[in-house]
Coordinates of C-alpha atoms in Angstrom, one line a residue:
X1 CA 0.0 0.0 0.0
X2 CA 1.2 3.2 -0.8
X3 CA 2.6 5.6 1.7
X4 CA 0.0 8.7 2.2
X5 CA 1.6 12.0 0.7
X6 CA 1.7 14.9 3.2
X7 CA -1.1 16.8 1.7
X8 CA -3.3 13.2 1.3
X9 CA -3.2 13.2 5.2
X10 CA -3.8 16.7 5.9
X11 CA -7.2 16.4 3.7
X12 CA -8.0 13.3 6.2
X13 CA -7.1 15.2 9.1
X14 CA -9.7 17.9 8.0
X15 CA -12.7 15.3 7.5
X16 CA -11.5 13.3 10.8
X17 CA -12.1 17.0 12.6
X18 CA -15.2 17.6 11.2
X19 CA -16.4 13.9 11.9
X20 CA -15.3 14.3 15.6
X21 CA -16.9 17.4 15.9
X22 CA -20.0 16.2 14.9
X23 CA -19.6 13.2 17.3
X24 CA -18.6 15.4 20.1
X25 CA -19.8 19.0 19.5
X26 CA -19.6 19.4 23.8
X27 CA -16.9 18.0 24.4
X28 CA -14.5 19.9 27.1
X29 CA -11.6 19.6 29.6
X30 CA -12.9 17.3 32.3
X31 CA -10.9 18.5 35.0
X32 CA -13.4 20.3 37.2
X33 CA -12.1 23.8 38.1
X34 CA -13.3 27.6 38.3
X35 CA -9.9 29.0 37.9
X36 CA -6.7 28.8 36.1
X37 CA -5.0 27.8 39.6
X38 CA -7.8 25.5 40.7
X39 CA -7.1 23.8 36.8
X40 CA -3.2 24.2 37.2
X41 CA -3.3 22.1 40.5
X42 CA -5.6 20.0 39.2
X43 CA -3.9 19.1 36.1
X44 CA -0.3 18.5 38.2
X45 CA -2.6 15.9 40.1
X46 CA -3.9 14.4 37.0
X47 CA -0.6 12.8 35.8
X48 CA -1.3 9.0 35.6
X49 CA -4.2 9.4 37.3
X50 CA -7.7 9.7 36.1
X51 CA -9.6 12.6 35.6
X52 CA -12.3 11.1 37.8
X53 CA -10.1 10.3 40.8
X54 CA -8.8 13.7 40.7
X55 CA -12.4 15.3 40.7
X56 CA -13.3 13.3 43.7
X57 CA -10.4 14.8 45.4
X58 CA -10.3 18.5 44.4
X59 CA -13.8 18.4 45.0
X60 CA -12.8 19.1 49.3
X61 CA -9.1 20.5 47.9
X62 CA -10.7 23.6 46.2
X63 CA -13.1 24.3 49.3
X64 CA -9.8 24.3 51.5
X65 CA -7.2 25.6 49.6
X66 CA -8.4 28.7 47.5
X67 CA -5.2 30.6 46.7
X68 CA -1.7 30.1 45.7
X69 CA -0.6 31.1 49.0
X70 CA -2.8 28.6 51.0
X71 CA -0.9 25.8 49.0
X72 CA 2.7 27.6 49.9
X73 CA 2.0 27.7 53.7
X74 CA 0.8 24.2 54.1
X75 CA 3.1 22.2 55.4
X76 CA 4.1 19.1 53.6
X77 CA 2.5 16.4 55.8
X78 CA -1.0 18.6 55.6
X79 CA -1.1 18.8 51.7
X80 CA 0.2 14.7 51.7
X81 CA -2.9 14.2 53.8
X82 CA -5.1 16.0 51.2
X83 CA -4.2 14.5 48.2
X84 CA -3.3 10.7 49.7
X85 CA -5.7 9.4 47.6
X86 CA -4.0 10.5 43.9
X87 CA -1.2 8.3 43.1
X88 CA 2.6 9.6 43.5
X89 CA 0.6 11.9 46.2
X90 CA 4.0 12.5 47.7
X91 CA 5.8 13.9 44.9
X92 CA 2.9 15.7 44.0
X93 CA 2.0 17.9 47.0
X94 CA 6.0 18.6 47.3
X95 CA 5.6 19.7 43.5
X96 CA 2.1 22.0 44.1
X97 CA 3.8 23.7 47.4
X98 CA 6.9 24.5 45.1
X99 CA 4.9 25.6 42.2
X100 CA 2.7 27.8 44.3
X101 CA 5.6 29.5 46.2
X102 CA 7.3 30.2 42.6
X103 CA 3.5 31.6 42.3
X104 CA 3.9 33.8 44.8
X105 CA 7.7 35.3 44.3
X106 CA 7.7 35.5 40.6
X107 CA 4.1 36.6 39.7
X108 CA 1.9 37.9 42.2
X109 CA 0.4 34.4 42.4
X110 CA -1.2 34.3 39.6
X111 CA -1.1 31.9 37.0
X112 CA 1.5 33.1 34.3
X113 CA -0.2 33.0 30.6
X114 CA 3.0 31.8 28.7
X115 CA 5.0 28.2 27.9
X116 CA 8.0 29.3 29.1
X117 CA 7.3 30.8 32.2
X118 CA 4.7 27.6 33.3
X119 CA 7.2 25.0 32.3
X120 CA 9.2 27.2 34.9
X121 CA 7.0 25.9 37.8
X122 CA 7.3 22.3 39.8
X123 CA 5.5 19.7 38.1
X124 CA 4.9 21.6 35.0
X125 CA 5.9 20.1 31.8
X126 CA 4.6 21.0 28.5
X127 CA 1.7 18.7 28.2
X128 CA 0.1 20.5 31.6
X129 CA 1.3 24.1 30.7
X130 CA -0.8 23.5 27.4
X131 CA -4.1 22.3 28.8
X132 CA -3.9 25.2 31.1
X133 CA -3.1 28.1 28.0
X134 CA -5.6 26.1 26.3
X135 CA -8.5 26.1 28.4
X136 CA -7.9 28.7 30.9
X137 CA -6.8 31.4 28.6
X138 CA -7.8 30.1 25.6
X139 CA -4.4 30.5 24.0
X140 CA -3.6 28.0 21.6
X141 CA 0.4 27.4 21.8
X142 CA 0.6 23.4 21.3
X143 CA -1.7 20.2 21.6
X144 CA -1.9 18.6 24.5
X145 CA -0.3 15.0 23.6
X146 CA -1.8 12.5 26.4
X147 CA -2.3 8.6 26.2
X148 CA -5.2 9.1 24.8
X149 CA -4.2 11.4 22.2
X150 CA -0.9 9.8 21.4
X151 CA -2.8 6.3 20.9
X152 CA -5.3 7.6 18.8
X153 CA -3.1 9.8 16.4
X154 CA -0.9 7.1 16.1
X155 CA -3.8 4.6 15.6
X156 CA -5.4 7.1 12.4
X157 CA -1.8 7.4 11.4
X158 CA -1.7 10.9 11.5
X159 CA 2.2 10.1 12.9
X160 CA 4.7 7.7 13.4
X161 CA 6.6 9.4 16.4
X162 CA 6.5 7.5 19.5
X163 CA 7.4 10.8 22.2
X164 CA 4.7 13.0 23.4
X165 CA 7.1 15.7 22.2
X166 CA 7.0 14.7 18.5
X167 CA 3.7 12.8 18.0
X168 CA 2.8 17.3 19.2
X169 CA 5.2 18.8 16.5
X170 CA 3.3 16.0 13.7
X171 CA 0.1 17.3 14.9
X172 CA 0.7 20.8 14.7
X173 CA 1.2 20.4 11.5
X174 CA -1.9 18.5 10.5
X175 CA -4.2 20.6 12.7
X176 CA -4.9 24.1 12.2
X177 CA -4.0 26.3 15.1
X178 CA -7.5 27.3 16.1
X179 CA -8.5 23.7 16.3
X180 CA -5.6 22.8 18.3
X181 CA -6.9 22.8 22.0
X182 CA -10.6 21.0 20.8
X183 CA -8.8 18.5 18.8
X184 CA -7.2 17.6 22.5
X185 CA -10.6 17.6 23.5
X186 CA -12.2 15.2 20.6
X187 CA -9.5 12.9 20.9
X188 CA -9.7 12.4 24.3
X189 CA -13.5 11.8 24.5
X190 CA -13.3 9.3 21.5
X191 CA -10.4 7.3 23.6
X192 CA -12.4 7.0 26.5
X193 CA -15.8 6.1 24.7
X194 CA -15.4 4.8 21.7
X195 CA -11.8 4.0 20.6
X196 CA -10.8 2.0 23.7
X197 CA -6.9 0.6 24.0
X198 CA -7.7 -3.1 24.4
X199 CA -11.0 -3.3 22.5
X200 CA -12.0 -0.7 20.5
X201 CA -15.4 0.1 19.4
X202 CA -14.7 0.3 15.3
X203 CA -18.5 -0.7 14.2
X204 CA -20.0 1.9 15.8
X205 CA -16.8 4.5 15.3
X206 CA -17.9 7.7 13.9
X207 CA -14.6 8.1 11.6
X208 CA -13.7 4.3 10.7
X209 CA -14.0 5.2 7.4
X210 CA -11.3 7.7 7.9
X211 CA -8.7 5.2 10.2
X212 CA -6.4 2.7 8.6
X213 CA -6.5 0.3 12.0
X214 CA -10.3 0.2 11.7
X215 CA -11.2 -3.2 11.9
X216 CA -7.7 -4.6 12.8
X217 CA -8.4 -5.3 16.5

C-alpha cells in the first residue's frame, strides 16, 4: 500500500475533525475547576491518574485551599494528607507547594499566561502548561499529547513518532491552530468512549471510514 503523501493526510485530518466534531460538539476539559490555579493544581494531580479520581479529590481540595498562597504555607504532611488518595501523592504535593511558592515570588500568584514561564514551575511540563493556555486562557500554543491522544493519532496514522514531544510537532502540522486545543478535546473523549486501548469500538466509530487500524483489533 502506498505511503500517504503529506497533503493526502492533511485532507484526512480535516474530515477526521469535522467527523469528531459532529460526534462530540460538547466535548471539554474534564478536570473540574473555576480557575486557572484550581485547573493548574488539578492538572499537576492528573498525571497518571484519572480525571475522575482527581475530581473526587479536588472536590474538598478547592473548598480548603483557594489561593496560591494557601498551597505555599501548608506544610508538607498537611497537603500529603489532602491529596493521599492520587497516586505519586507524595511527589505531588512537594511539587504544588513548590509551584505555588514560585507563584507567589515570581508573579503575584497568579497563574503566568505563557509556555515558558509555566514550564518554569514544579511539576509543569509542556503537556500541563498547554491544557492550562488552552483552556484557561484560551491560548492556543501546542496540543496537548496525552495517552489518549498519542494512541489515537498514532492509531489514524496521522504520525509515526513514538514521544509526546514529536507525535505534538506532527500534529501541529496536520491541525490548524484554532482547532488545536478542541482537537485535544475530541480525541480524548473518543479514547475513552469509543476508541478504547484493548477493544476498541470500530462498528460503531464515527470516523472508521477515515482510520487505517479500523477493523484490525
Amino acid at each position: 500500500m502506498p505511503r500517504e503523501s503529506q497533503q493526502a493526510r492533511t485532507a484526512r485530518t480535516l474530515q477526521i475533525l469535522a467527523g469528531l466534531e459532529r460526534a462530540y460538539p460538547n466535548a471539554h476539559c474534564e478536570l473540574n475547576h473555576a480557575s486557572p490555579l484550581e485547573l493548574l493544581i488539578a492538572t499537576i494531580l492528573s498525571a497518571q491518574c484519572t480525571d475522575r479520581q482527581v475530581n473526587i479529590v479536588t472536590a474538598e481540595l478547592f473548598r480548603k485551599y483557594r489561593r496560591a498562597e494557601d498551597y505555599a504555607v501548608a506544610t508538607q504532611e498537611q497537603l500529603e494528607g489532602d491529596v493521599r488518595r492520587i497516586g505519586f501523592f507524595r511527589n505531588k504535593a512537594k511539587n504544588i507547594r513548590a509551584c505555588c511558592q514560585k507563584l507567589i515570588g515570581q508573579h503575584g500568584g497568579k497563574v503566568p499566561q505563557s509556555m515558558e514561564e509555566l514550564t518554569a514551575l514544579d511539576g509543569v511540563g509542556r503537556k500541563t502548561a498547554n491544557v492550562v493556555l488552552g483552556n484557561a486562557f484560551g491560548i492556543k500554543a501546542g496540543v496537548v499529547v496525552d495517552t489518549h491522544v498519542a494512541r489515537l493519532s498514532q492509531r489514524l496514522e496521522l504520525t509515526r513518532a513514538s514521544t509526546p514531544e514529536k507525535i505534538e510537532l506532527d500534529l501541529m502540522r496536520l491541525v490548524p491552530q484554532t482547532k488545536w486545543t478542541l482537537f485535544s478535546h475530541w480525541l480524548i473523549w473518543h479514547g475513552r468512549r469509543r476508541c478504547a486501548a484493548r477493544k476498541p469500538d470500530c462498528a460503531a466509530c464515527e470516523i472508521a471510514k477515515l482510520c487505517p487500524s479500523a477493523g484490525k483489533f
